[in-house]
Amino acid sequence: MTKKNSSHKSAAVSRRTLLQAGAATIGAAAFPMPVIAQTKPFAGVTLRGASFQHRFFTLLQNYIPEFEAQTGMKVDLQLSAFPVYNQQANLELSSGGSAFDFVNVTFILAARWVAAGLLANLDEFTGDPNLTPAEWKPKDFVEGAQVPYRDAKGATYGYSWEGGAMVMGLSRMDLMEKRGLKIPKTFAELEQVCAAMNGADNVNGIVSFQLHHWCLPPYIQGFGGNIFRNPPADIMPTLNSPEAVQAIEFYANLLKNYAPKGVLTYTEDQARQSLLTGRSNIFIHSSAWITPILMSGDSKVKDTSRVVRMPAGPARDCPAANSQGLGIPKNAKNKKAAWEFIKWALSPEISMRLVKEHGHSSVCRKSVIASEEYRRLNTINGQDLGALYLEVLGLPAKGENYMAYRTVKEFPIVGDVLNKAFEQVATGQLPAQAAMNAAQEQAIANMRRAGTAL
Amino acid sequence: MSGKGLVDAERRRFNRWALAPSLIVLFMIAGLPAIYLVVTSLTPFQLVNPGSSTDFSSPLRNYRLLPDDPRFVNSLWVQAKLSFWGVLFQVLLGMLLALLLHTQSRVVEFARTFFLIPMVLPPIVVAIIWKLIYTPDISPLYYAAGLLNIALPSLTSSVDFALTAIIIADTWEWLPFTFLMVLAALQTIPDEFSEAALVDGANRLQIFFYITLPFITPILVISGMFRLIDSVKAFPLVFLLTGGGPGSVTEVTNYYAYLLAFDFNEIGYSSSVTIVMLLLVVAVSLGVVWMGRRREAMA
């Protein structure tokens, strides 16, 4: 009996167990798996991305574990030095490789990559509500920062993570006030202030660095000239126009007469250091390099500094603007996963966290820059840096896109020629007109050699 | 065939087979890229122009463009000046230093080790050291000049001094090489020759010109040739100190080739520049060897 009962009990348990197991299997098949799939949609995916080393990515790396936990994917982000990354990305993209799922779309190379069709069209992702929720708002990116990542038809191939707005930093307002000098608003006033400040109290009037094809074009445009005739449609160089000659002469005189000795070989760091220590009074460059005079712990001139718009030229007011973006290579293996990463990295939430938690202010989300929080954090000594940043960054998108010269894929060739010509003028090797005539000739010859029909 | 002949033939066959793997590896790591460089130089290859790497429709186009490219011609001239003065200083100063330190003493042995430091530093570190020395507002050189009331110009951004500044840095880096070579040669000269000359009444200068110099001349030629070949690789110094400027004053050929390939994206054209530079280096090196042999034959 006992044995029989026992056997019966055993059979009953077995049936129950079987039923339970069956129900669990059916249930698991019907419900829990999709739930898991929804929470970890990219489980098992290793996302490979590359960029140059920048504070943005160093900060972002702090948050990447959160993203990995949300999506289940692993992010392998390779960061290299700027020139190394650009060479590597150029080779990778142009050879049609699939080593990277997302890449930095470097500003100076963006036009080249977009024109050559090396990047995926991101409108396909933003246009699909299943891939991009409405609250992500592609139009929330600062318009001026997005210009380089569009093709002729307006399709988008990158979203910007960094905006560079050219502003003017003045380190020794105390000395300027003592000498009755006001913040220069025109090129002529700029020269007067540089002359009045240079030499005394161990202060140089102005400082700059060796990337002249970034620093010089606002002067050329300010005098009414341009780099190309009508970019991007007409890319005939206009380096020897009277306005360009006047500009190069003006800028060369500024550096020759009022800048530290050896300024022509200064790197950005050297110039920034000269400003931060008050050895040079004026530095005109991207906001990321200038605003540290007010915000950095290294600044010795926090209390005597101002950050303002760069002076306007006699003909036009064209402070330069640039940006860096994230895009997806055309042959990437994990495009959807890459888009998930870009969406997350450039979301308003992450942008705001970067601003609040790390003081990283050069984000490109209009809603963030215009927020009270951003304004509170970036208003220093009564100066609303956010408003200034947004104003400058938005200028190329208003009316004429004067930064279009920079988005032309032939710009690196012409920019290099411009650099050489400037150095020849600044060192007295050639007069401005002769240097720019030679530069014009050289630019045309180089462009033709590279296959551009002019 | 005799037994000895058979053994020799067997040994030769064995040597060939034993060498084959090394030759194959050498060909793959040195020969194939060189062949690819030549092939690329025959195309208008641009990274963002698909198909351009296999476009052989006008194979000599790049080479035809070179003579009319003023930057290329200028870069050859700059390279020639850098190589000539650099090699001359390195050989002469290396020889002088070796003659001075060719004695037995603990202090001298320490000094010899000390002089080797620049050569073993990574080239980019050497460039950074000289960047600091040449930067007016942080340089000890400018500080010392200031104390002596000497106004130095900015060496790396001055048209007159920029190339000299690079030659000085290059000489500092590679002087130990020629110094070591000459010192080794000096140590092989038997003392009897100079002792006999002293007995005959020769002075130090005569001993140097008639005994020492003929002994070390082959070494001077060899080290000069090595340095000549190496001098076209002064890339880190140019890259970091001047960026080829001001203007094109210090733009040497391999820096121009770098710009063409990586800044302007013209891989094919850059390859042709590199090939021409390579041929010129080979020609100059052969010329130096020929002159050395001719001198030996005449002696």
mmCIF file of N, CA and C in Angstrom, chain A residues 62-141:
data_model
loop_
_atom_site.group_PDB
_atom_site.id
_atom_site.type_symbol
_atom_site.label_atom_id
_atom_site.label_comp_id
_atom_site.label_asym_id
_atom_site.label_seq_id
_atom_site.Cartn_x
_atom_site.Cartn_y
_atom_site.Cartn_z
ATOM 1 N N ASN A 62 32.205 58.153 -19.081
ATOM 2 C CA ASN A 62 31.671 57.923 -17.727
ATOM 3 C C ASN A 62 30.240 57.380 -17.773
ATOM 4 N N TYR A 63 29.505 57.773 -18.811
ATOM 5 C CA TYR A 63 28.093 57.384 -18.897
ATOM 6 C C TYR A 63 27.869 56.128 -19.734
ATOM 7 N N ILE A 64 28.881 55.724 -20.499
ATOM 8 C CA ILE A 64 28.684 54.597 -21.428
ATOM 9 C C ILE A 64 28.232 53.307 -20.708
ATOM 10 N N PRO A 65 28.739 52.988 -19.504
ATOM 11 C CA PRO A 65 28.226 51.788 -18.824
ATOM 12 C C PRO A 65 26.711 51.822 -18.641
ATOM 13 N N GLU A 66 26.143 53.004 -18.424
ATOM 14 C CA GLU A 66 24.677 53.110 -18.292
ATOM 15 C C GLU A 66 24.004 52.710 -19.605
ATOM 16 N N PHE A 67 24.589 53.206 -20.698
ATOM 17 C CA PHE A 67 24.027 52.892 -22.016
ATOM 18 C C PHE A 67 24.136 51.398 -22.296
ATOM 19 N N GLU A 68 25.265 50.827 -21.939
ATOM 20 C CA GLU A 68 25.466 49.384 -22.160
ATOM 21 C C GLU A 68 24.452 48.579 -21.342
ATOM 22 N N ALA A 69 24.185 49.038 -20.122
ATOM 23 C CA ALA A 69 23.223 48.324 -19.277
ATOM 24 C C ALA A 69 21.813 48.432 -19.856
ATOM 25 N N GLN A 70 21.492 49.584 -20.442
ATOM 26 C CA GLN A 70 20.150 49.778 -21.026
ATOM 27 C C GLN A 70 19.941 48.935 -22.270
ATOM 28 N N THR A 71 20.941 48.866 -23.102
ATOM 29 C CA THR A 71 20.751 48.257 -24.422
ATOM 30 C C THR A 71 21.301 46.842 -24.524
ATOM 31 N N GLY A 72 22.205 46.493 -23.656
ATOM 32 C CA GLY A 72 22.810 45.158 -23.725
ATOM 33 C C GLY A 72 24.011 45.102 -24.645
ATOM 34 N N MET A 73 24.262 46.184 -25.392
ATOM 35 C CA MET A 73 25.427 46.142 -26.295
ATOM 36 C C MET A 73 26.690 46.598 -25.564
ATOM 37 N N LYS A 74 27.812 46.253 -26.148
ATOM 38 C CA LYS A 74 29.082 46.693 -25.575
ATOM 39 C C LYS A 74 29.667 47.732 -26.521
ATOM 40 N N VAL A 75 30.118 48.849 -25.967
ATOM 41 C CA VAL A 75 30.660 49.918 -26.821
ATOM 42 C C VAL A 75 32.182 49.907 -26.751
ATOM 43 N N ASP A 76 32.784 49.738 -27.915
ATOM 44 C CA ASP A 76 34.245 49.757 -28.009
ATOM 45 C C ASP A 76 34.622 51.058 -28.727
ATOM 46 N N LEU A 77 34.954 52.069 -27.937
ATOM 47 C CA LEU A 77 35.242 53.395 -28.503
ATOM 48 C C LEU A 77 36.740 53.616 -28.558
ATOM 49 N N GLN A 78 37.252 53.779 -29.773
ATOM 50 C CA GLN A 78 38.701 53.955 -29.952
ATOM 51 C C GLN A 78 38.997 55.440 -30.159
ATOM 52 N N LEU A 79 39.816 56.006 -29.268
ATOM 53 C CA LEU A 79 40.152 57.434 -29.377
ATOM 54 C C LEU A 79 41.629 57.606 -29.709
ATOM 55 N N SER A 80 41.912 58.387 -30.749
ATOM 56 C CA SER A 80 43.315 58.603 -31.165
ATOM 57 C C SER A 80 43.588 60.096 -31.243
ATOM 58 N N ALA A 81 44.851 60.427 -31.463
ATOM 59 C CA ALA A 81 45.214 61.835 -31.672
ATOM 60 C C ALA A 81 44.546 62.334 -32.955
ATOM 61 N N PHE A 82 44.275 63.632 -33.014
ATOM 62 C CA PHE A 82 43.507 64.217 -34.127
ATOM 63 C C PHE A 82 44.024 63.815 -35.515
ATOM 64 N N PRO A 83 45.337 64.044 -35.814
ATOM 65 C CA PRO A 83 45.782 63.687 -37.172
ATOM 66 C C PRO A 83 45.751 62.184 -37.423
ATOM 67 N N VAL A 84 46.040 61.425 -36.369
ATOM 68 C CA VAL A 84 46.049 59.959 -36.525
ATOM 69 C C VAL A 84 44.638 59.467 -36.834
ATOM 70 N N TYR A 85 43.669 59.990 -36.067
ATOM 71 C CA TYR A 85 42.284 59.561 -36.305
ATOM 72 C C TYR A 85 41.850 59.908 -37.727
ATOM 73 N N ASN A 86 42.147 61.130 -38.152
ATOM 74 C CA ASN A 86 41.685 61.558 -39.475
ATOM 75 C C ASN A 86 42.272 60.688 -40.586
ATOM 76 N N GLN A 87 43.544 60.341 -40.447
ATOM 77 C CA GLN A 87 44.159 59.474 -41.457
ATOM 78 C C GLN A 87 43.505 58.094 -41.452
ATOM 79 N N GLN A 88 43.297 57.585 -40.249
ATOM 80 C CA GLN A 88 42.724 56.251 -40.108
ATOM 81 C C GLN A 88 41.296 56.225 -40.673
ATOM 82 N N ALA A 89 40.519 57.242 -40.316
ATOM 83 C CA ALA A 89 39.123 57.286 -40.776
ATOM 84 C C ALA A 89 39.057 57.475 -42.292
ATOM 85 N N ASN A 90 39.941 58.315 -42.822
ATOM 86 C CA ASN A 90 39.993 58.517 -44.273
ATOM 87 C C ASN A 90 40.217 57.194 -44.988
ATOM 88 N N LEU A 91 41.195 56.443 -44.497
ATOM 89 C CA LEU A 91 41.522 55.154 -45.118
ATOM 90 C C LEU A 91 40.369 54.174 -44.972
ATOM 91 N N GLU A 92 39.826 54.112 -43.767
ATOM 92 C CA GLU A 92 38.774 53.151 -43.476
ATOM 93 C C GLU A 92 37.531 53.424 -44.329
ATOM 94 N N LEU A 93 37.105 54.680 -44.350
ATOM 95 C CA LEU A 93 35.881 55.022 -45.077
ATOM 96 C C LEU A 93 36.060 54.877 -46.581
ATOM 97 N N SER A 94 37.175 55.367 -47.085
ATOM 98 C CA SER A 94 37.350 55.353 -48.537
ATOM 99 C C SER A 94 37.603 53.953 -49.068
ATOM 100 N N SER A 95 38.131 53.068 -48.224
ATOM 101 C CA SER A 95 38.333 51.696 -48.707
ATOM 102 C C SER A 95 37.077 50.859 -48.524
ATOM 103 N N GLY A 96 36.012 51.482 -48.033
ATOM 104 C CA GLY A 96 34.738 50.760 -47.891
ATOM 105 C C GLY A 96 34.769 49.735 -46.782
ATOM 106 N N GLY A 97 35.614 49.925 -45.814
ATOM 107 C CA GLY A 97 35.720 48.974 -44.711
ATOM 108 C C GLY A 97 34.529 49.039 -43.765
ATOM 109 N N SER A 98 34.435 48.034 -42.904
ATOM 110 C CA SER A 98 33.322 48.016 -41.952
ATOM 111 C C SER A 98 33.849 47.829 -40.530
ATOM 112 N N ALA A 99 35.039 48.346 -40.291
ATOM 113 C CA ALA A 99 35.640 48.167 -38.962
ATOM 114 C C ALA A 99 34.910 48.999 -37.910
ATOM 115 N N PHE A 100 34.308 50.104 -38.331
ATOM 116 C CA PHE A 100 33.634 50.971 -37.358
ATOM 117 C C PHE A 100 32.138 51.045 -37.650
ATOM 118 N N ASP A 101 31.361 51.099 -36.553
ATOM 119 C CA ASP A 101 29.914 51.252 -36.698
ATOM 120 C C ASP A 101 29.501 52.714 -36.603
ATOM 121 N N PHE A 102 30.281 53.495 -35.888
ATOM 122 C CA PHE A 102 30.053 54.945 -35.891
ATOM 123 C C PHE A 102 31.411 55.642 -35.875
ATOM 124 N N VAL A 103 31.448 56.832 -36.420
ATOM 125 C CA VAL A 103 32.715 57.570 -36.486
ATOM 126 C C VAL A 103 32.475 59.044 -36.198
ATOM 127 N N ASN A 104 33.548 59.715 -35.804
ATOM 128 C CA ASN A 104 33.469 61.160 -35.734
ATOM 129 C C ASN A 104 33.529 61.707 -37.157
ATOM 130 N N VAL A 105 32.602 62.588 -37.481
ATOM 131 C CA VAL A 105 32.661 63.231 -38.800
ATOM 132 C C VAL A 105 33.409 64.546 -38.581
ATOM 133 N N THR A 106 34.694 64.501 -38.855
ATOM 134 C CA THR A 106 35.557 65.656 -38.601
ATOM 135 C C THR A 106 35.163 66.814 -39.514
ATOM 136 N N PHE A 107 35.051 67.984 -38.914
ATOM 137 C CA PHE A 107 34.567 69.167 -39.625
ATOM 138 C C PHE A 107 35.285 69.388 -40.958
ATOM 139 N N ILE A 108 36.621 69.347 -40.902
ATOM 140 C CA ILE A 108 37.375 69.673 -42.119
ATOM 141 C C ILE A 108 37.260 68.579 -43.181
ATOM 142 N N LEU A 109 36.790 67.407 -42.803
ATOM 143 C CA LEU A 109 36.682 66.313 -43.769
ATOM 144 C C LEU A 109 35.229 65.996 -44.117
ATOM 145 N N ALA A 110 34.301 66.652 -43.412
ATOM 146 C CA ALA A 110 32.893 66.314 -43.560
ATOM 147 C C ALA A 110 32.419 66.412 -45.015
ATOM 148 N N ALA A 111 32.758 67.534 -45.647
ATOM 149 C CA ALA A 111 32.270 67.740 -47.011
ATOM 150 C C ALA A 111 32.801 66.667 -47.946
ATOM 151 N N ARG A 112 34.058 66.320 -47.744
ATOM 152 C CA ARG A 112 34.705 65.307 -48.579
ATOM 153 C C ARG A 112 33.995 63.961 -48.422
ATOM 154 N N TRP A 113 33.729 63.600 -47.189
ATOM 155 C CA TRP A 113 33.108 62.299 -46.918
ATOM 156 C C TRP A 113 31.647 62.274 -47.384
ATOM 157 N N VAL A 114 30.958 63.385 -47.148
ATOM 158 C CA VAL A 114 29.544 63.436 -47.553
ATOM 159 C C VAL A 114 29.460 63.398 -49.082
ATOM 160 N N ALA A 115 30.280 64.218 -49.745
ATOM 161 C CA ALA A 115 30.234 64.276 -51.212
ATOM 162 C C ALA A 115 30.610 62.938 -51.839
ATOM 163 N N ALA A 116 31.520 62.204 -51.207
ATOM 164 C CA ALA A 116 31.960 60.925 -51.773
ATOM 165 C C ALA A 116 31.009 59.777 -51.397
ATOM 166 N N GLY A 117 29.955 60.084 -50.647
ATOM 167 C CA GLY A 117 28.976 59.053 -50.292
ATOM 168 C C GLY A 117 29.516 57.996 -49.351
ATOM 169 N N LEU A 118 30.365 58.404 -48.425
ATOM 170 C CA LEU A 118 30.988 57.418 -47.534
ATOM 171 C C LEU A 118 30.212 57.214 -46.241
ATOM 172 N N LEU A 119 29.171 58.040 -46.036
ATOM 173 C CA LEU A 119 28.417 57.958 -44.771
ATOM 174 C C LEU A 119 26.959 57.583 -45.040
ATOM 175 N N ALA A 120 26.333 57.000 -44.009
ATOM 176 C CA ALA A 120 24.916 56.618 -44.145
ATOM 177 C C ALA A 120 24.030 57.845 -43.976
ATOM 178 N N ASN A 121 22.921 57.862 -44.716
ATOM 179 C CA ASN A 121 21.965 58.963 -44.629
ATOM 180 C C ASN A 121 21.167 58.807 -43.330
ATOM 181 N N LEU A 122 21.347 59.727 -42.413
ATOM 182 C CA LEU A 122 20.699 59.588 -41.102
ATOM 183 C C LEU A 122 19.231 59.970 -41.135
ATOM 184 N N ASP A 123 18.776 60.580 -42.237
ATOM 185 C CA ASP A 123 17.345 60.898 -42.348
ATOM 186 C C ASP A 123 16.511 59.614 -42.346
ATOM 187 N N GLU A 124 17.108 58.532 -42.808
ATOM 188 C CA GLU A 124 16.389 57.249 -42.798
ATOM 189 C C GLU A 124 16.102 56.802 -41.368
ATOM 190 N N PHE A 125 16.946 57.215 -40.456
ATOM 191 C CA PHE A 125 16.745 56.841 -39.045
ATOM 192 C C PHE A 125 15.818 57.831 -38.337
ATOM 193 N N THR A 126 16.058 59.111 -38.589
ATOM 194 C CA THR A 126 15.213 60.100 -37.889
ATOM 195 C C THR A 126 13.793 60.097 -38.453
ATOM 196 N N GLY A 127 13.663 59.674 -39.716
ATOM 197 C CA GLY A 127 12.335 59.660 -40.334
ATOM 198 C C GLY A 127 11.504 58.461 -39.923
ATOM 199 N N ASP A 128 12.077 57.502 -39.246
ATOM 200 C CA ASP A 128 11.352 56.285 -38.850
ATOM 201 C C ASP A 128 10.988 56.377 -37.371
ATOM 202 N N PRO A 129 9.670 56.539 -37.080
ATOM 203 C CA PRO A 129 9.287 56.702 -35.665
ATOM 204 C C PRO A 129 9.636 55.491 -34.798
ATOM 205 N N ASN A 130 9.800 54.315 -35.434
ATOM 206 C CA ASN A 130 10.190 53.139 -34.642
ATOM 207 C C ASN A 130 11.647 53.239 -34.179
ATOM 208 N N LEU A 131 12.428 54.000 -34.924
ATOM 209 C CA LEU A 131 13.851 54.118 -34.571
ATOM 210 C C LEU A 131 14.157 55.395 -33.798
ATOM 211 N N THR A 132 13.362 56.431 -34.050
ATOM 212 C CA THR A 132 13.634 57.716 -33.402
ATOM 213 C C THR A 132 12.346 58.315 -32.857
ATOM 214 N N PRO A 133 12.219 58.369 -31.547
ATOM 215 C CA PRO A 133 10.997 58.974 -30.988
ATOM 216 C C PRO A 133 10.965 60.475 -31.245
ATOM 217 N N ALA A 134 9.759 61.017 -31.258
ATOM 218 C CA ALA A 134 9.591 62.439 -31.590
ATOM 219 C C ALA A 134 10.379 63.340 -30.642
ATOM 220 N N GLU A 135 10.497 62.927 -29.375
ATOM 221 C CA GLU A 135 11.149 63.807 -28.399
ATOM 222 C C GLU A 135 12.655 63.952 -28.638
ATOM 223 N N TRP A 136 13.214 63.182 -29.552
ATOM 224 C CA TRP A 136 14.650 63.327 -29.827
ATOM 225 C C TRP A 136 14.937 64.622 -30.600
ATOM 226 N N LYS A 137 13.975 65.070 -31.378
ATOM 227 C CA LYS A 137 13.998 66.381 -32.056
ATOM 228 C C LYS A 137 15.279 66.683 -32.846
ATOM 229 N N PRO A 138 15.410 66.168 -34.053
ATOM 230 C CA PRO A 138 16.596 66.487 -34.866
ATOM 231 C C PRO A 138 16.759 67.987 -35.115
ATOM 232 N N LYS A 139 15.643 68.706 -35.124
ATOM 233 C CA LYS A 139 15.728 70.153 -35.416
ATOM 234 C C LYS A 139 16.189 70.962 -34.199
ATOM 235 N N ASP A 140 16.388 70.264 -33.083
ATOM 236 C CA ASP A 140 16.844 70.959 -31.876
ATOM 237 C C ASP A 140 18.349 71.270 -31.934
ATOM 238 N N PHE A 141 19.050 70.679 -32.906
ATOM 239 C CA PHE A 141 20.489 70.961 -33.029
ATOM 240 C C PHE A 141 20.687 72.357 -33.616
#
